[in-house]
Amino acid sequence: MFLYFVIPFNTFAIYYTAVCYHLRSMTKGFVKSINSSTYLNLDQVTQTYKVLNSLVAKIDRELSFLMFTTTLFNACTMYLGIKSLLRSSEFITIAQHISVWCLFTASYVSFIAMGTTASLVYEANANGLEKLKDAICNRFNLTRSQMRVLLIDPNNVSLTVWNIVPIRRSFIFGTMGAILTYCVLIESLEKAS
């Protein structure tokens, strides 16, 4: 039963982590090309940034709901782990405890990996946008698309959880802390009744 839950979940986690890693690598390559070039074709660089930005937005539209369901799955495994810890008498065998904690560990390691790589995509995009804005500010004759780049907010270029919460470094700890708090609260309410 353990493999029934963990394998499909970890497959998505590996896929999401790999996609985020490739997005970050592409963005870092973009930044490296801006830094290494002595003469920049700003129109081409601006167009490349727009393509990267639209790629992040498209991937976010496709995967943000699945990231939301992953967060819900982690809330359930956290609750099961807390219940196993606080009400150990309800788990009859040691094998049940081991399977619950293996599920908890596997799901949270993969969740942390997913959140970390998604936050690194945001950081790489913010760095790329900053470098592009610096390059554009050094020019005098700006086109309309270059002026739009100057107005882009770096907070808009990040992966999200179902288009609700942007994934940043604080997302991982904030989500885990909130879920842990609610799990302990629900468990104490169940114990009281």
mmCIF file with all atom_site columns, C-alpha atoms in Angstrom:
data_model
loop_
_atom_site.group_PDB
_atom_site.id
_atom_site.type_symbol
_atom_site.label_atom_id
_atom_site.label_alt_id
_atom_site.label_comp_id
_atom_site.label_asym_id
_atom_site.label_entity_id
_atom_site.label_seq_id
_atom_site.pdbx_PDB_ins_code
_atom_site.Cartn_x
_atom_site.Cartn_y
_atom_site.Cartn_z
_atom_site.occupancy
_atom_site.B_iso_or_equiv
_atom_site.pdbx_formal_charge
_atom_site.auth_seq_id
_atom_site.auth_comp_id
_atom_site.auth_asym_id
_atom_site.auth_atom_id
_atom_site.pdbx_PDB_model_num
ATOM 1   C CA . MET A 1 1   ? 0.000   0.000  0.000   1.00 0.00 ? 1   MET A CA 1
ATOM 2   C CA . PHE A 1 2   ? 2.920   2.319  0.694   1.00 0.00 ? 2   PHE A CA 1
ATOM 3   C CA . LEU A 1 3   ? 4.136   2.097  -2.905  1.00 0.00 ? 3   LEU A CA 1
ATOM 4   C CA . TYR A 1 4   ? 0.613   2.756  -4.159  1.00 0.00 ? 4   TYR A CA 1
ATOM 5   C CA . PHE A 1 5   ? 0.739   6.269  -2.665  1.00 0.00 ? 5   PHE A CA 1
ATOM 6   C CA . VAL A 1 6   ? 4.402   7.166  -2.981  1.00 0.00 ? 6   VAL A CA 1
ATOM 7   C CA . ILE A 1 7   ? 5.303   6.198  -6.553  1.00 0.00 ? 7   ILE A CA 1
ATOM 8   C CA . PRO A 1 8   ? 2.745   8.380  -8.416  1.00 0.00 ? 8   PRO A CA 1
ATOM 9   C CA . PHE A 1 9   ? 3.364   11.287 -6.083  1.00 0.00 ? 9   PHE A CA 1
ATOM 10  C CA . ASN A 1 10  ? 7.126   11.099 -6.419  1.00 0.00 ? 10  ASN A CA 1
ATOM 11  C CA . THR A 1 11  ? 6.833   10.794 -10.196 1.00 0.00 ? 11  THR A CA 1
ATOM 12  C CA . PHE A 1 12  ? 5.160   14.199 -10.355 1.00 0.00 ? 12  PHE A CA 1
ATOM 13  C CA . ALA A 1 13  ? 7.640   15.610 -7.842  1.00 0.00 ? 13  ALA A CA 1
ATOM 14  C CA . ILE A 1 14  ? 10.580  14.456 -9.961  1.00 0.00 ? 14  ILE A CA 1
ATOM 15  C CA . TYR A 1 15  ? 8.945   15.857 -13.106 1.00 0.00 ? 15  TYR A CA 1
ATOM 16  C CA . TYR A 1 16  ? 8.166   19.219 -11.475 1.00 0.00 ? 16  TYR A CA 1
ATOM 17  C CA . THR A 1 17  ? 11.665  19.480 -10.016 1.00 0.00 ? 17  THR A CA 1
ATOM 18  C CA . ALA A 1 18  ? 13.235  18.676 -13.401 1.00 0.00 ? 18  ALA A CA 1
ATOM 19  C CA . VAL A 1 19  ? 11.057  21.250 -15.195 1.00 0.00 ? 19  VAL A CA 1
ATOM 20  C CA . CYS A 1 20  ? 11.961  23.911 -12.631 1.00 0.00 ? 20  CYS A CA 1
ATOM 21  C CA . TYR A 1 21  ? 15.635  23.012 -12.895 1.00 0.00 ? 21  TYR A CA 1
ATOM 22  C CA . HIS A 1 22  ? 15.544  23.426 -16.687 1.00 0.00 ? 22  HIS A CA 1
ATOM 23  C CA . LEU A 1 23  ? 13.682  26.740 -16.430 1.00 0.00 ? 23  LEU A CA 1
ATOM 24  C CA . ARG A 1 24  ? 16.298  27.985 -14.000 1.00 0.00 ? 24  ARG A CA 1
ATOM 25  C CA . SER A 1 25  ? 19.132  26.783 -16.256 1.00 0.00 ? 25  SER A CA 1
ATOM 26  C CA . MET A 1 26  ? 17.623  28.573 -19.246 1.00 0.00 ? 26  MET A CA 1
ATOM 27  C CA . THR A 1 27  ? 17.261  31.783 -17.254 1.00 0.00 ? 27  THR A CA 1
ATOM 28  C CA . LYS A 1 28  ? 20.802  31.542 -15.902 1.00 0.00 ? 28  LYS A CA 1
ATOM 29  C CA . GLY A 1 29  ? 22.033  31.048 -19.483 1.00 0.00 ? 29  GLY A CA 1
ATOM 30  C CA . PHE A 1 30  ? 20.136  34.191 -20.451 1.00 0.00 ? 30  PHE A CA 1
ATOM 31  C CA . VAL A 1 31  ? 21.815  36.150 -17.637 1.00 0.00 ? 31  VAL A CA 1
ATOM 32  C CA . LYS A 1 32  ? 25.207  34.739 -18.602 1.00 0.00 ? 32  LYS A CA 1
ATOM 33  C CA . SER A 1 33  ? 24.708  35.872 -22.210 1.00 0.00 ? 33  SER A CA 1
ATOM 34  C CA . ILE A 1 34  ? 23.856  39.389 -21.012 1.00 0.00 ? 34  ILE A CA 1
ATOM 35  C CA . ASN A 1 35  ? 26.922  39.514 -18.759 1.00 0.00 ? 35  ASN A CA 1
ATOM 36  C CA . SER A 1 36  ? 29.380  38.105 -21.305 1.00 0.00 ? 36  SER A CA 1
ATOM 37  C CA . SER A 1 37  ? 28.338  40.171 -24.310 1.00 0.00 ? 37  SER A CA 1
ATOM 38  C CA . THR A 1 38  ? 30.073  43.497 -24.911 1.00 0.00 ? 38  THR A CA 1
ATOM 39  C CA . TYR A 1 39  ? 27.514  44.646 -27.456 1.00 0.00 ? 39  TYR A CA 1
ATOM 40  C CA . LEU A 1 40  ? 23.909  43.679 -26.851 1.00 0.00 ? 40  LEU A CA 1
ATOM 41  C CA . ASN A 1 41  ? 21.194  43.613 -29.444 1.00 0.00 ? 41  ASN A CA 1
ATOM 42  C CA . LEU A 1 42  ? 18.564  44.885 -27.027 1.00 0.00 ? 42  LEU A CA 1
ATOM 43  C CA . ASP A 1 43  ? 15.649  43.982 -29.274 1.00 0.00 ? 43  ASP A CA 1
ATOM 44  C CA . GLN A 1 44  ? 16.787  40.366 -29.435 1.00 0.00 ? 44  GLN A CA 1
ATOM 45  C CA . VAL A 1 45  ? 17.554  40.209 -25.701 1.00 0.00 ? 45  VAL A CA 1
ATOM 46  C CA . THR A 1 46  ? 14.179  41.749 -24.867 1.00 0.00 ? 46  THR A CA 1
ATOM 47  C CA . GLN A 1 47  ? 12.434  39.239 -27.120 1.00 0.00 ? 47  GLN A CA 1
ATOM 48  C CA . THR A 1 48  ? 14.345  36.363 -25.487 1.00 0.00 ? 48  THR A CA 1
ATOM 49  C CA . TYR A 1 49  ? 13.261  37.555 -22.056 1.00 0.00 ? 49  TYR A CA 1
ATOM 50  C CA . LYS A 1 50  ? 9.648   37.750 -23.187 1.00 0.00 ? 50  LYS A CA 1
ATOM 51  C CA . VAL A 1 51  ? 9.843   34.179 -24.487 1.00 0.00 ? 51  VAL A CA 1
ATOM 52  C CA . LEU A 1 52  ? 11.312  32.973 -21.173 1.00 0.00 ? 52  LEU A CA 1
ATOM 53  C CA . ASN A 1 53  ? 8.651   34.882 -19.262 1.00 0.00 ? 53  ASN A CA 1
ATOM 54  C CA . SER A 1 54  ? 5.838   33.408 -21.351 1.00 0.00 ? 54  SER A CA 1
ATOM 55  C CA . LEU A 1 55  ? 7.332   29.915 -20.955 1.00 0.00 ? 55  LEU A CA 1
ATOM 56  C CA . VAL A 1 56  ? 7.292   30.261 -17.162 1.00 0.00 ? 56  VAL A CA 1
ATOM 57  C CA . ALA A 1 57  ? 3.703   31.535 -17.316 1.00 0.00 ? 57  ALA A CA 1
ATOM 58  C CA . LYS A 1 58  ? 2.607   28.647 -19.553 1.00 0.00 ? 58  LYS A CA 1
ATOM 59  C CA . ILE A 1 59  ? 4.237   26.022 -17.354 1.00 0.00 ? 59  ILE A CA 1
ATOM 60  C CA . ASP A 1 60  ? 2.667   27.654 -14.316 1.00 0.00 ? 60  ASP A CA 1
ATOM 61  C CA . ARG A 1 61  ? -0.789  27.495 -15.924 1.00 0.00 ? 61  ARG A CA 1
ATOM 62  C CA . GLU A 1 62  ? -0.310  23.796 -16.636 1.00 0.00 ? 62  GLU A CA 1
ATOM 63  C CA . LEU A 1 63  ? 1.227   22.680 -13.339 1.00 0.00 ? 63  LEU A CA 1
ATOM 64  C CA . SER A 1 64  ? -0.053  25.051 -10.652 1.00 0.00 ? 64  SER A CA 1
ATOM 65  C CA . PHE A 1 65  ? -3.182  23.006 -9.904  1.00 0.00 ? 65  PHE A CA 1
ATOM 66  C CA . LEU A 1 66  ? -1.086  19.860 -9.547  1.00 0.00 ? 66  LEU A CA 1
ATOM 67  C CA . MET A 1 67  ? 1.170   21.730 -7.137  1.00 0.00 ? 67  MET A CA 1
ATOM 68  C CA . PHE A 1 68  ? -1.978  22.616 -5.172  1.00 0.00 ? 68  PHE A CA 1
ATOM 69  C CA . THR A 1 69  ? -3.030  18.958 -4.990  1.00 0.00 ? 69  THR A CA 1
ATOM 70  C CA . THR A 1 70  ? 0.502   18.063 -3.916  1.00 0.00 ? 70  THR A CA 1
ATOM 71  C CA . THR A 1 71  ? 0.208   20.567 -1.074  1.00 0.00 ? 71  THR A CA 1
ATOM 72  C CA . LEU A 1 72  ? -3.088  18.973 -0.025  1.00 0.00 ? 72  LEU A CA 1
ATOM 73  C CA . PHE A 1 73  ? -1.503  15.524 -0.161  1.00 0.00 ? 73  PHE A CA 1
ATOM 74  C CA . ASN A 1 74  ? 1.298   16.770 2.089   1.00 0.00 ? 74  ASN A CA 1
ATOM 75  C CA . ALA A 1 75  ? -1.260  18.133 4.537   1.00 0.00 ? 75  ALA A CA 1
ATOM 76  C CA . CYS A 1 76  ? -2.833  14.666 4.735   1.00 0.00 ? 76  CYS A CA 1
ATOM 77  C CA . THR A 1 77  ? 0.508   12.930 5.262   1.00 0.00 ? 77  THR A CA 1
ATOM 78  C CA . MET A 1 78  ? 1.419   15.506 7.920   1.00 0.00 ? 78  MET A CA 1
ATOM 79  C CA . TYR A 1 79  ? -1.867  14.833 9.710   1.00 0.00 ? 79  TYR A CA 1
ATOM 80  C CA . LEU A 1 80  ? -1.283  11.088 9.514   1.00 0.00 ? 80  LEU A CA 1
ATOM 81  C CA . GLY A 1 81  ? 2.247   11.533 10.877  1.00 0.00 ? 81  GLY A CA 1
ATOM 82  C CA . ILE A 1 82  ? 1.053   13.744 13.753  1.00 0.00 ? 82  ILE A CA 1
ATOM 83  C CA . LYS A 1 83  ? -1.710  11.266 14.541  1.00 0.00 ? 83  LYS A CA 1
ATOM 84  C CA . SER A 1 84  ? 0.823   8.433  14.537  1.00 0.00 ? 84  SER A CA 1
ATOM 85  C CA . LEU A 1 85  ? 2.988   10.389 16.945  1.00 0.00 ? 85  LEU A CA 1
ATOM 86  C CA . LEU A 1 86  ? 0.288   11.619 19.336  1.00 0.00 ? 86  LEU A CA 1
ATOM 87  C CA . ARG A 1 87  ? -2.009  8.582  19.243  1.00 0.00 ? 87  ARG A CA 1
ATOM 88  C CA . SER A 1 88  ? 0.434   5.743  18.853  1.00 0.00 ? 88  SER A CA 1
ATOM 89  C CA . SER A 1 89  ? -1.959  3.345  20.581  1.00 0.00 ? 89  SER A CA 1
ATOM 90  C CA . GLU A 1 90  ? -4.268  3.472  17.535  1.00 0.00 ? 90  GLU A CA 1
ATOM 91  C CA . PHE A 1 91  ? -1.509  2.053  15.333  1.00 0.00 ? 91  PHE A CA 1
ATOM 92  C CA . ILE A 1 92  ? -1.325  -1.607 16.257  1.00 0.00 ? 92  ILE A CA 1
ATOM 93  C CA . THR A 1 93  ? 1.923   -2.756 14.682  1.00 0.00 ? 93  THR A CA 1
ATOM 94  C CA . ILE A 1 94  ? 5.326   -1.183 14.298  1.00 0.00 ? 94  ILE A CA 1
ATOM 95  C CA . ALA A 1 95  ? 4.989   -1.725 10.541  1.00 0.00 ? 95  ALA A CA 1
ATOM 96  C CA . GLN A 1 96  ? 2.131   0.780  10.478  1.00 0.00 ? 96  GLN A CA 1
ATOM 97  C CA . HIS A 1 97  ? 4.290   3.374  12.217  1.00 0.00 ? 97  HIS A CA 1
ATOM 98  C CA . ILE A 1 98  ? 7.173   2.725  9.847   1.00 0.00 ? 98  ILE A CA 1
ATOM 99  C CA . SER A 1 99  ? 4.994   2.979  6.742   1.00 0.00 ? 99  SER A CA 1
ATOM 100 C CA . VAL A 1 100 ? 3.403   6.231  7.956   1.00 0.00 ? 100 VAL A CA 1
ATOM 101 C CA . TRP A 1 101 ? 6.779   7.806  8.676   1.00 0.00 ? 101 TRP A CA 1
ATOM 102 C CA . CYS A 1 102 ? 8.268   6.565  5.395   1.00 0.00 ? 102 CYS A CA 1
ATOM 103 C CA . LEU A 1 103 ? 5.315   8.128  3.562   1.00 0.00 ? 103 LEU A CA 1
ATOM 104 C CA . PHE A 1 104 ? 5.731   11.334 5.570   1.00 0.00 ? 104 PHE A CA 1
ATOM 105 C CA . THR A 1 105 ? 9.475   11.501 4.893   1.00 0.00 ? 105 THR A CA 1
ATOM 106 C CA . ALA A 1 106 ? 9.188   10.734 1.176   1.00 0.00 ? 106 ALA A CA 1
ATOM 107 C CA . SER A 1 107 ? 6.400   13.220 0.620   1.00 0.00 ? 107 SER A CA 1
ATOM 108 C CA . TYR A 1 108 ? 8.066   16.055 2.503   1.00 0.00 ? 108 TYR A CA 1
ATOM 109 C CA . VAL A 1 109 ? 11.503  15.546 0.979   1.00 0.00 ? 109 VAL A CA 1
ATOM 110 C CA . SER A 1 110 ? 9.944   15.721 -2.473  1.00 0.00 ? 110 SER A CA 1
ATOM 111 C CA . PHE A 1 111 ? 7.771   18.703 -1.470  1.00 0.00 ? 111 PHE A CA 1
ATOM 112 C CA . ILE A 1 112 ? 10.823  20.587 -0.215  1.00 0.00 ? 112 ILE A CA 1
ATOM 113 C CA . ALA A 1 113 ? 12.676  19.769 -3.454  1.00 0.00 ? 113 ALA A CA 1
ATOM 114 C CA . MET A 1 114 ? 9.725   21.020 -5.519  1.00 0.00 ? 114 MET A CA 1
ATOM 115 C CA . GLY A 1 115 ? 9.402   24.225 -3.514  1.00 0.00 ? 115 GLY A CA 1
ATOM 116 C CA . THR A 1 116 ? 13.135  24.896 -3.546  1.00 0.00 ? 116 THR A CA 1
ATOM 117 C CA . THR A 1 117 ? 13.537  24.511 -7.299  1.00 0.00 ? 117 THR A CA 1
ATOM 118 C CA . ALA A 1 118 ? 10.414  26.594 -7.959  1.00 0.00 ? 118 ALA A CA 1
ATOM 119 C CA . SER A 1 119 ? 11.757  29.378 -5.735  1.00 0.00 ? 119 SER A CA 1
ATOM 120 C CA . LEU A 1 120 ? 15.089  29.208 -7.577  1.00 0.00 ? 120 LEU A CA 1
ATOM 121 C CA . VAL A 1 121 ? 13.198  29.821 -10.835 1.00 0.00 ? 121 VAL A CA 1
ATOM 122 C CA . TYR A 1 122 ? 11.781  33.004 -9.327  1.00 0.00 ? 122 TYR A CA 1
ATOM 123 C CA . GLU A 1 123 ? 15.205  34.141 -8.102  1.00 0.00 ? 123 GLU A CA 1
ATOM 124 C CA . ALA A 1 124 ? 16.848  33.465 -11.480 1.00 0.00 ? 124 ALA A CA 1
ATOM 125 C CA . ASN A 1 125 ? 14.057  35.348 -13.281 1.00 0.00 ? 125 ASN A CA 1
ATOM 126 C CA . ALA A 1 126 ? 14.337  38.307 -10.916 1.00 0.00 ? 126 ALA A CA 1
ATOM 127 C CA . ASN A 1 127 ? 18.104  38.378 -11.472 1.00 0.00 ? 127 ASN A CA 1
ATOM 128 C CA . GLY A 1 128 ? 17.651  38.163 -15.256 1.00 0.00 ? 128 GLY A CA 1
ATOM 129 C CA . LEU A 1 129 ? 15.107  40.969 -15.229 1.00 0.00 ? 129 LEU A CA 1
ATOM 130 C CA . GLU A 1 130 ? 17.430  43.123 -13.132 1.00 0.00 ? 130 GLU A CA 1
ATOM 131 C CA . LYS A 1 131 ? 20.328  42.574 -15.569 1.00 0.00 ? 131 LYS A CA 1
ATOM 132 C CA . LEU A 1 132 ? 18.071  43.325 -18.533 1.00 0.00 ? 132 LEU A CA 1
ATOM 133 C CA . LYS A 1 133 ? 16.798  46.521 -16.911 1.00 0.00 ? 133 LYS A CA 1
ATOM 134 C CA . ASP A 1 134 ? 20.394  47.592 -16.233 1.00 0.00 ? 134 ASP A CA 1
ATOM 135 C CA . ALA A 1 135 ? 21.296  47.004 -19.885 1.00 0.00 ? 135 ALA A CA 1
ATOM 136 C CA . ILE A 1 136 ? 18.238  48.916 -21.093 1.00 0.00 ? 136 ILE A CA 1
ATOM 137 C CA . CYS A 1 137 ? 18.846  51.851 -18.746 1.00 0.00 ? 137 CYS A CA 1
ATOM 138 C CA . ASN A 1 138 ? 22.267  52.408 -20.336 1.00 0.00 ? 138 ASN A CA 1
ATOM 139 C CA . ARG A 1 139 ? 20.621  53.195 -23.704 1.00 0.00 ? 139 ARG A CA 1
ATOM 140 C CA . PHE A 1 140 ? 19.053  56.427 -24.863 1.00 0.00 ? 140 PHE A CA 1
ATOM 141 C CA . ASN A 1 141 ? 16.702  55.454 -27.681 1.00 0.00 ? 141 ASN A CA 1
ATOM 142 C CA . LEU A 1 142 ? 14.275  52.957 -26.231 1.00 0.00 ? 142 LEU A CA 1
ATOM 143 C CA . THR A 1 143 ? 11.598  51.126 -28.153 1.00 0.00 ? 143 THR A CA 1
ATOM 144 C CA . ARG A 1 144 ? 8.138   50.562 -26.778 1.00 0.00 ? 144 ARG A CA 1
ATOM 145 C CA . SER A 1 145 ? 8.861   46.927 -25.834 1.00 0.00 ? 145 SER A CA 1
ATOM 146 C CA . GLN A 1 146 ? 12.037  47.962 -24.006 1.00 0.00 ? 146 GLN A CA 1
ATOM 147 C CA . MET A 1 147 ? 10.079  50.561 -22.049 1.00 0.00 ? 147 MET A CA 1
ATOM 148 C CA . ARG A 1 148 ? 7.568   47.863 -21.075 1.00 0.00 ? 148 ARG A CA 1
ATOM 149 C CA . VAL A 1 149 ? 10.391  45.706 -19.735 1.00 0.00 ? 149 VAL A CA 1
ATOM 150 C CA . LEU A 1 150 ? 11.376  48.561 -17.428 1.00 0.00 ? 150 LEU A CA 1
ATOM 151 C CA . LEU A 1 151 ? 7.860   48.466 -15.956 1.00 0.00 ? 151 LEU A CA 1
ATOM 152 C CA . ILE A 1 152 ? 7.730   44.700 -15.332 1.00 0.00 ? 152 ILE A CA 1
ATOM 153 C CA . ASP A 1 153 ? 7.436   43.788 -11.681 1.00 0.00 ? 153 ASP A CA 1
ATOM 154 C CA . PRO A 1 154 ? 9.803   40.892 -10.838 1.00 0.00 ? 154 PRO A CA 1
ATOM 155 C CA . ASN A 1 155 ? 7.198   39.507 -8.420  1.00 0.00 ? 155 ASN A CA 1
ATOM 156 C CA . ASN A 1 156 ? 4.963   38.558 -11.344 1.00 0.00 ? 156 ASN A CA 1
ATOM 157 C CA . VAL A 1 157 ? 7.479   36.104 -12.773 1.00 0.00 ? 157 VAL A CA 1
ATOM 158 C CA . SER A 1 158 ? 7.191   33.116 -10.458 1.00 0.00 ? 158 SER A CA 1
ATOM 159 C CA . LEU A 1 159 ? 5.555   29.732 -10.293 1.00 0.00 ? 159 LEU A CA 1
ATOM 160 C CA . THR A 1 160 ? 2.452   29.520 -8.121  1.00 0.00 ? 160 THR A CA 1
ATOM 161 C CA . VAL A 1 161 ? 0.231   27.112 -6.247  1.00 0.00 ? 161 VAL A CA 1
ATOM 162 C CA . TRP A 1 162 ? -2.995  27.155 -8.287  1.00 0.00 ? 162 TRP A CA 1
ATOM 163 C CA . ASN A 1 163 ? -2.397  30.831 -9.151  1.00 0.00 ? 163 ASN A CA 1
ATOM 164 C CA . ILE A 1 164 ? -3.008  31.705 -5.493  1.00 0.00 ? 164 ILE A CA 1
ATOM 165 C CA . VAL A 1 165 ? 0.363   31.778 -3.746  1.00 0.00 ? 165 VAL A CA 1
ATOM 166 C CA . PRO A 1 166 ? 3.709   32.466 -5.453  1.00 0.00 ? 166 PRO A CA 1
ATOM 167 C CA . ILE A 1 167 ? 6.385   29.934 -4.579  1.00 0.00 ? 167 ILE A CA 1
ATOM 168 C CA . ARG A 1 168 ? 9.310   31.666 -2.896  1.00 0.00 ? 168 ARG A CA 1
ATOM 169 C CA . ARG A 1 169 ? 11.750  30.537 -0.226  1.00 0.00 ? 169 ARG A CA 1
ATOM 170 C CA . SER A 1 170 ? 9.346   31.491 2.533   1.00 0.00 ? 170 SER A CA 1
ATOM 171 C CA . PHE A 1 171 ? 6.599   29.365 0.950   1.00 0.00 ? 171 PHE A CA 1
ATOM 172 C CA . ILE A 1 172 ? 8.120   26.067 2.067   1.00 0.00 ? 172 ILE A CA 1
ATOM 173 C CA . PHE A 1 173 ? 8.522   26.968 5.723   1.00 0.00 ? 173 PHE A CA 1
ATOM 174 C CA . GLY A 1 174 ? 5.307   28.962 5.894   1.00 0.00 ? 174 GLY A CA 1
ATOM 175 C CA . THR A 1 175 ? 3.260   26.148 4.394   1.00 0.00 ? 175 THR A CA 1
ATOM 176 C CA . MET A 1 176 ? 4.841   23.459 6.548   1.00 0.00 ? 176 MET A CA 1
ATOM 177 C CA . GLY A 1 177 ? 4.381   25.568 9.687   1.00 0.00 ? 177 GLY A CA 1
ATOM 178 C CA . ALA A 1 178 ? 0.737   26.337 8.933   1.00 0.00 ? 178 ALA A CA 1
ATOM 179 C CA . ILE A 1 179 ? -0.055  22.708 8.110   1.00 0.00 ? 179 ILE A CA 1
ATOM 180 C CA . LEU A 1 180 ? 1.703   21.491 11.263  1.00 0.00 ? 180 LEU A CA 1
ATOM 181 C CA . THR A 1 181 ? -0.215  23.997 13.392  1.00 0.00 ? 181 THR A CA 1
ATOM 182 C CA . TYR A 1 182 ? -3.573  22.981 11.939  1.00 0.00 ? 182 TYR A CA 1
ATOM 183 C CA . CYS A 1 183 ? -2.764  19.271 12.263  1.00 0.00 ? 183 CYS A CA 1
ATOM 184 C CA . VAL A 1 184 ? -1.931  19.639 15.953  1.00 0.00 ? 184 VAL A CA 1
ATOM 185 C CA . LEU A 1 185 ? -5.049  21.790 16.454  1.00 0.00 ? 185 LEU A CA 1
ATOM 186 C CA . ILE A 1 186 ? -7.338  19.269 14.743  1.00 0.00 ? 186 ILE A CA 1
ATOM 187 C CA . GLU A 1 187 ? -5.727  16.395 16.615  1.00 0.00 ? 187 GLU A CA 1
ATOM 188 C CA . SER A 1 188 ? -6.211  18.149 19.963  1.00 0.00 ? 188 SER A CA 1
ATOM 189 C CA . LEU A 1 189 ? -9.853  18.878 19.083  1.00 0.00 ? 189 LEU A CA 1
ATOM 190 C CA . GLU A 1 190 ? -10.400 15.208 18.241  1.00 0.00 ? 190 GLU A CA 1
ATOM 191 C CA . LYS A 1 191 ? -8.752  14.172 21.485  1.00 0.00 ? 191 LYS A CA 1
ATOM 192 C CA . ALA A 1 192 ? -10.987 16.537 23.485  1.00 0.00 ? 192 ALA A CA 1
ATOM 193 C CA . SER A 1 193 ? -14.213 15.182 21.995  1.00 0.00 ? 193 SER A CA 1
#
